[in-house]
Amino acid sequence: MQVITASRSEWIAPFTGLEPGQFRKLVRLVAERGGEEIADGRPGRQWALPLADRVLLVAVYWRTNLTMRQIGPLFGVSHAAAHRVIDTIGPLLTLAPVRKRRIDSVAIVDGTLVPTRDHRLAAPSKNYRYSTNVQIAIDADTRLVIATGEPQPGNRNDTTVYRTSGMKDQLANRPVMTDGGYQGNPEVIMPFRKPRDGTELPEWKEELNAVHRTIRARVEHTLARMKCWKTLRDYRRAASTLVDAVSGIAHLHNITLTD
C-alpha cells in the first residue's frame, strides 16, 4: 500500500522542502531532461510509480535520509525498486551549468565535510568520521549555488581540493572569494593574514577583513541550509553517486530561494 504520493500536495512540503508549485516545475524539468526513457506509458516495461512520485521519492530520500527498506514501503515499492528510481532520477535533478553571468559577479567558495560510508573515497577527517570534502560555490549577490565540485577524500585540505575537484576550472575567469584556508591559489581573494613577526595588521586591512568575513559568511549559511537535506549528514550510498546528490540538492536549494 502506497503511503506517500505526489497526488496529495500536503505531503510535498514537509518531505521535500518545496512548495507544490515548485515541485510541479521540477517534475516538468525532469521530464524534459529524461525524455522517453523515463516517460509514463513508454513502450516496454512500465515503471511501478508515475514520474511525479519517482521525483518525490528521490527528494524525500535526500531530505530524510531514510534507508531503502524504509522509503520503499512508503511508496509501495520494494527497496530494490527504490534504488533504481534514485539511480535513474537523481542524475536528472542536478544543477544546470550557469550560461550567463555579469562580468563583475563574484563567486564565494567553501568546502564542507560530508560523512560518507564508502571508504573507497572517504578518509578519516577532522570531524572524527570517514568523510569526503565537497566544494560549493555560490553567487555573492543572489546566494544561489552556481557550481559543485567532485567529492574528494576528507583528509585533503581545501587549497588542494579546490583544484582537484574541478572547482577552479569551473570558476575560471571570474573573481572568487574564499577563507584563509586556500593558500596556494593566488587567483582567489582571501583575507589578509597577520605578519609572522607578530605585529598587528594596519587598521585598513582589519576593516577589509571584517567586510570579507561578512560577505563570505553567505556561503556558510548556504552549506548549513543544504544540510537540511539530511543525506549530506550521513551518506550511505556508493561514493560515486555523491556528486549527483550534492548537485541535485544544490538545485533544490536554489528552487527554494528563487520561486
GROMACS .gro file of C-alpha atoms in nm:
model
  259
    1MET     CA    1   0.000   0.000   0.000
    2GLN     CA    2   0.141   0.338  -0.101
    3VAL     CA    3   0.150   0.594   0.181
    4ILE     CA    4   0.316   0.898   0.021
    5THR     CA    5   0.212   1.024  -0.321
    6ALA     CA    6   0.260   1.345  -0.519
    7SER     CA    7  -0.112   1.349  -0.596
    8ARG     CA    8  -0.168   1.467  -0.239
    9SER     CA    9   0.002   1.806  -0.222
   10GLU     CA   10   0.009   1.812   0.158
   11TRP     CA   11   0.289   1.553   0.152
   12ILE     CA   12   0.521   1.760  -0.067
   13ALA     CA   13   0.635   2.050   0.156
   14PRO     CA   14   0.714   1.857   0.477
   15PHE     CA   15   0.902   1.580   0.295
   16THR     CA   16   1.089   1.781   0.031
   17GLY     CA   17   1.115   2.143   0.150
   18LEU     CA   18   0.946   2.255  -0.175
   19GLU     CA   19   0.606   2.412  -0.230
   20PRO     CA   20   0.366   2.218  -0.457
   21GLY     CA   21   0.411   2.470  -0.740
   22GLN     CA   22   0.790   2.444  -0.717
   23PHE     CA   23   0.765   2.066  -0.719
   24ARG     CA   24   0.548   2.062  -1.032
   25LYS     CA   25   0.808   2.275  -1.217
   26LEU     CA   26   1.076   2.031  -1.104
   27VAL     CA   27   0.881   1.735  -1.243
   28ARG     CA   28   0.843   1.910  -1.579
   29LEU     CA   29   1.217   1.978  -1.591
   30VAL     CA   30   1.297   1.613  -1.515
   31ALA     CA   31   1.055   1.502  -1.786
   32GLU     CA   32   1.232   1.727  -2.040
   33ARG     CA   33   1.576   1.603  -1.940
   34GLY     CA   34   1.485   1.236  -1.923
   35GLY     CA   35   1.275   1.214  -2.237
   36GLU     CA   36   1.120   0.887  -2.350
   37GLU     CA   37   1.326   0.665  -2.119
   38ILE     CA   38   1.152   0.790  -1.803
   39ALA     CA   39   0.815   0.887  -1.951
   40ASP     CA   40   0.495   0.737  -1.816
   41GLY     CA   41   0.335   0.494  -2.061
   42ARG     CA   42   0.657   0.431  -2.252
   43PRO     CA   43   0.682   0.114  -2.463
   44GLY     CA   44   0.803  -0.196  -2.283
   45ARG     CA   45   0.827  -0.249  -1.911
   46GLN     CA   46   0.645   0.021  -1.716
   47TRP     CA   47   0.770   0.197  -1.405
   48ALA     CA   48   0.593   0.097  -1.085
   49LEU     CA   49   0.542   0.464  -0.997
   50PRO     CA   50   0.433   0.762  -1.210
   51LEU     CA   51   0.706   1.019  -1.281
   52ALA     CA   52   0.589   1.267  -1.018
   53ASP     CA   53   0.607   1.000  -0.748
   54ARG     CA   54   0.954   0.895  -0.864
   55VAL     CA   55   1.079   1.253  -0.836
   56LEU     CA   56   0.912   1.277  -0.497
   57LEU     CA   57   1.081   0.956  -0.383
   58VAL     CA   58   1.427   1.099  -0.463
   59ALA     CA   59   1.351   1.430  -0.292
   60VAL     CA   60   1.214   1.251   0.014
   61TYR     CA   61   1.522   1.031   0.031
   62TRP     CA   62   1.760   1.328   0.014
   63ARG     CA   63   1.553   1.521   0.268
   64THR     CA   64   1.504   1.246   0.526
   65ASN     CA   65   1.794   1.003   0.461
   66LEU     CA   66   1.568   0.706   0.524
   67THR     CA   67   1.706   0.365   0.429
   68MET     CA   68   1.581   0.192   0.115
   69ARG     CA   69   1.392  -0.060   0.328
   70GLN     CA   70   1.213   0.231   0.495
   71ILE     CA   71   1.142   0.451   0.194
   72GLY     CA   72   1.033   0.168  -0.038
   73PRO     CA   73   0.721   0.072   0.162
   74LEU     CA   74   0.623   0.439   0.193
   75PHE     CA   75   0.585   0.445  -0.185
   76GLY     CA   76   0.453   0.091  -0.217
   77VAL     CA   77   0.763  -0.046  -0.393
   78SER     CA   78   1.048  -0.276  -0.299
   79HIS     CA   79   1.380  -0.145  -0.167
   80ALA     CA   80   1.543  -0.258  -0.494
   81ALA     CA   81   1.292  -0.054  -0.695
   82ALA     CA   82   1.365   0.249  -0.474
   83HIS     CA   83   1.735   0.208  -0.555
   84ARG     CA   84   1.659   0.201  -0.929
   85VAL     CA   85   1.443   0.512  -0.907
   86ILE     CA   86   1.717   0.708  -0.728
   87ASP     CA   87   1.982   0.587  -0.973
   88THR     CA   88   1.766   0.695  -1.270
   89ILE     CA   89   1.605   1.018  -1.149
   90GLY     CA   90   1.886   1.152  -0.927
   91PRO     CA   91   2.120   1.250  -1.215
   92LEU     CA   92   1.831   1.433  -1.385
   93LEU     CA   93   1.792   1.666  -1.086
   94THR     CA   94   2.147   1.801  -1.099
   95LEU     CA   95   2.235   2.168  -1.116
   96ALA     CA   96   2.240   2.317  -1.467
   97PRO     CA   97   2.566   2.498  -1.556
   98VAL     CA   98   2.549   2.877  -1.549
   99ARG     CA   99   2.537   3.005  -1.908
  100LYS     CA  100   2.521   3.379  -1.847
  101ARG     CA  101   2.660   3.599  -1.571
  102ARG     CA  102   2.753   3.958  -1.510
  103ILE     CA  103   3.117   4.041  -1.575
  104ASP     CA  104   3.156   4.171  -1.220
  105SER     CA  105   2.974   3.883  -1.045
  106VAL     CA  106   3.173   3.740  -0.755
  107ALA     CA  107   3.169   3.374  -0.652
  108ILE     CA  108   3.223   3.258  -0.293
  109VAL     CA  109   3.370   2.911  -0.237
  110ASP     CA  110   3.390   2.695   0.072
  111GLY     CA  111   3.426   2.327   0.147
  112THR     CA  112   3.227   2.104   0.378
  113LEU     CA  113   3.283   1.753   0.510
  114VAL     CA  114   3.015   1.500   0.418
  115PRO     CA  115   3.031   1.181   0.632
  116THR     CA  116   3.043   0.901   0.374
  117ARG     CA  117   3.017   0.526   0.442
  118ASP     CA  118   3.201   0.425   0.124
  119HIS     CA  119   3.566   0.404   0.228
  120ARG     CA  120   3.682   0.373  -0.132
  121LEU     CA  121   3.669   0.754  -0.139
  122ALA     CA  122   3.610   0.871   0.218
  123ALA     CA  123   3.900   0.918   0.459
  124PRO     CA  124   3.935   0.988   0.833
  125SER     CA  125   3.877   1.361   0.876
  126LYS     CA  126   3.886   1.631   1.140
  127ASN     CA  127   3.521   1.560   1.222
  128TYR     CA  128   3.640   1.218   1.351
  129ARG     CA  129   3.449   1.031   1.081
  130TYR     CA  130   3.521   0.893   0.736
  131SER     CA  131   3.420   1.185   0.516
  132THR     CA  132   3.456   1.346   0.176
  133ASN     CA  133   3.545   1.708   0.109
  134VAL     CA  134   3.281   1.876  -0.110
  135GLN     CA  135   3.339   2.224  -0.255
  136ILE     CA  136   3.042   2.456  -0.308
  137ALA     CA  137   3.039   2.789  -0.495
  138ILE     CA  138   2.763   3.049  -0.469
  139ASP     CA  139   2.695   3.381  -0.635
  140ALA     CA  140   2.772   3.653  -0.381
  141ASP     CA  141   2.467   3.863  -0.475
  142THR     CA  142   2.192   3.608  -0.533
  143ARG     CA  143   2.331   3.342  -0.292
  144LEU     CA  144   2.238   3.075  -0.545
  145VAL     CA  145   2.469   2.776  -0.582
  146ILE     CA  146   2.646   2.807  -0.916
  147ALA     CA  147   2.887   2.510  -0.903
  148THR     CA  148   2.971   2.198  -0.704
  149GLY     CA  149   3.299   2.007  -0.710
  150GLU     CA  150   3.377   1.639  -0.741
  151PRO     CA  151   3.393   1.495  -0.386
  152GLN     CA  152   3.747   1.427  -0.267
  153PRO     CA  153   3.885   1.236   0.036
  154GLY     CA  154   3.810   1.425   0.355
  155ASN     CA  155   4.171   1.431   0.475
  156ARG     CA  156   4.268   1.670   0.194
  157ASN     CA  157   4.266   2.041   0.269
  158ASP     CA  158   4.059   2.299   0.085
  159THR     CA  159   4.351   2.453  -0.101
  160THR     CA  160   4.419   2.120  -0.274
  161VAL     CA  161   4.058   2.011  -0.322
  162TYR     CA  162   3.977   2.346  -0.483
  163ARG     CA  163   4.198   2.236  -0.773
  164THR     CA  164   4.148   1.858  -0.781
  165SER     CA  165   3.767   1.875  -0.756
  166GLY     CA  166   3.741   2.080  -1.075
  167MET     CA  167   3.609   2.386  -0.893
  168LYS     CA  168   3.899   2.604  -1.007
  169ASP     CA  169   3.827   2.523  -1.372
  170GLN     CA  170   3.453   2.585  -1.333
  171LEU     CA  171   3.515   2.932  -1.189
  172ALA     CA  172   3.790   3.035  -1.428
  173ASN     CA  173   3.791   3.400  -1.537
  174ARG     CA  174   3.572   3.525  -1.255
  175PRO     CA  175   3.658   3.677  -0.913
  176VAL     CA  176   3.642   3.420  -0.632
  177MET     CA  177   3.631   3.482  -0.255
  178THR     CA  178   3.750   3.221  -0.005
  179ASP     CA  179   3.862   3.196   0.355
  180GLY     CA  180   4.228   3.183   0.461
  181GLY     CA  181   4.247   2.808   0.405
  182TYR     CA  182   4.301   2.843   0.030
  183GLN     CA  183   4.667   2.946   0.044
  184GLY     CA  184   4.849   2.839  -0.271
  185ASN     CA  185   4.575   2.960  -0.504
  186PRO     CA  186   4.686   3.317  -0.576
  187GLU     CA  187   4.392   3.390  -0.803
  188VAL     CA  188   4.138   3.383  -0.517
  189ILE     CA  189   4.052   3.674  -0.285
  190MET     CA  190   4.147   3.585   0.074
  191PRO     CA  191   4.159   3.788   0.398
  192PHE     CA  192   4.488   3.947   0.499
  193ARG     CA  193   4.698   3.731   0.732
  194LYS     CA  194   4.885   3.866   1.032
  195PRO     CA  195   5.261   3.902   0.972
  196ARG     CA  196   5.475   3.618   1.103
  197ASP     CA  197   5.670   3.858   1.321
  198GLY     CA  198   5.362   3.902   1.541
  199THR     CA  199   5.288   4.264   1.452
  200GLU     CA  200   4.930   4.378   1.410
  201LEU     CA  201   4.767   4.443   1.075
  202PRO     CA  202   4.708   4.804   0.973
  203GLU     CA  203   4.362   4.933   1.051
  204TRP     CA  204   4.259   4.945   0.685
  205LYS     CA  205   4.343   4.576   0.643
  206GLU     CA  206   4.142   4.486   0.955
  207GLU     CA  207   3.845   4.675   0.812
  208LEU     CA  208   3.872   4.490   0.481
  209ASN     CA  209   3.892   4.158   0.666
  210ALA     CA  210   3.574   4.244   0.854
  211VAL     CA  211   3.391   4.314   0.527
  212HIS     CA  212   3.536   3.995   0.377
  213ARG     CA  213   3.407   3.785   0.669
  214THR     CA  214   3.061   3.937   0.643
  215ILE     CA  215   3.030   3.857   0.273
  216ARG     CA  216   3.194   3.515   0.291
  217ALA     CA  217   2.953   3.407   0.567
  218ARG     CA  218   2.688   3.374   0.295
  219VAL     CA  219   2.841   3.051   0.168
  220GLU     CA  220   2.848   2.908   0.521
  221HIS     CA  221   2.477   2.985   0.555
  222THR     CA  222   2.417   2.808   0.223
  223LEU     CA  223   2.606   2.498   0.338
  224ALA     CA  224   2.401   2.490   0.657
  225ARG     CA  225   2.074   2.513   0.461
  226MET     CA  226   2.182   2.243   0.217
  227LYS     CA  227   2.235   2.007   0.509
  228CYS     CA  228   1.865   2.032   0.584
  229TRP     CA  229   1.866   1.757   0.318
  230LYS     CA  230   1.992   1.506   0.570
  231THR     CA  231   2.160   1.268   0.330
  232LEU     CA  232   2.455   1.513   0.339
  233ARG     CA  233   2.493   1.438   0.710
  234ASP     CA  234   2.548   1.064   0.660
  235TYR     CA  235   2.584   0.945   0.301
  236ARG     CA  236   2.524   0.570   0.281
  237ARG     CA  237   2.520   0.504  -0.093
  238ALA     CA  238   2.821   0.446  -0.321
  239ALA     CA  239   3.059   0.741  -0.318
  240SER     CA  240   3.039   0.761  -0.698
  241THR     CA  241   2.676   0.877  -0.664
  242LEU     CA  242   2.755   1.156  -0.418
  243VAL     CA  243   2.844   1.409  -0.688
  244ASP     CA  244   2.491   1.385  -0.835
  245ALA     CA  245   2.330   1.400  -0.490
  246VAL     CA  246   2.521   1.717  -0.395
  247SER     CA  247   2.441   1.884  -0.727
  248GLY     CA  248   2.076   1.779  -0.706
  249ILE     CA  249   2.041   1.910  -0.351
  250ALA     CA  250   2.203   2.238  -0.463
  251HIS     CA  251   1.938   2.255  -0.736
  252LEU     CA  252   1.656   2.202  -0.485
  253HIS     CA  253   1.811   2.464  -0.257
  254ASN     CA  254   1.816   2.714  -0.544
  255ILE     CA  255   1.449   2.646  -0.621
  256THR     CA  256   1.351   2.727  -0.262
  257LEU     CA  257   1.530   3.064  -0.293
  258THR     CA  258   1.406   3.175  -0.633
  259ASP     CA  259   1.044   3.060  -0.665
   0.00000   0.00000   0.00000
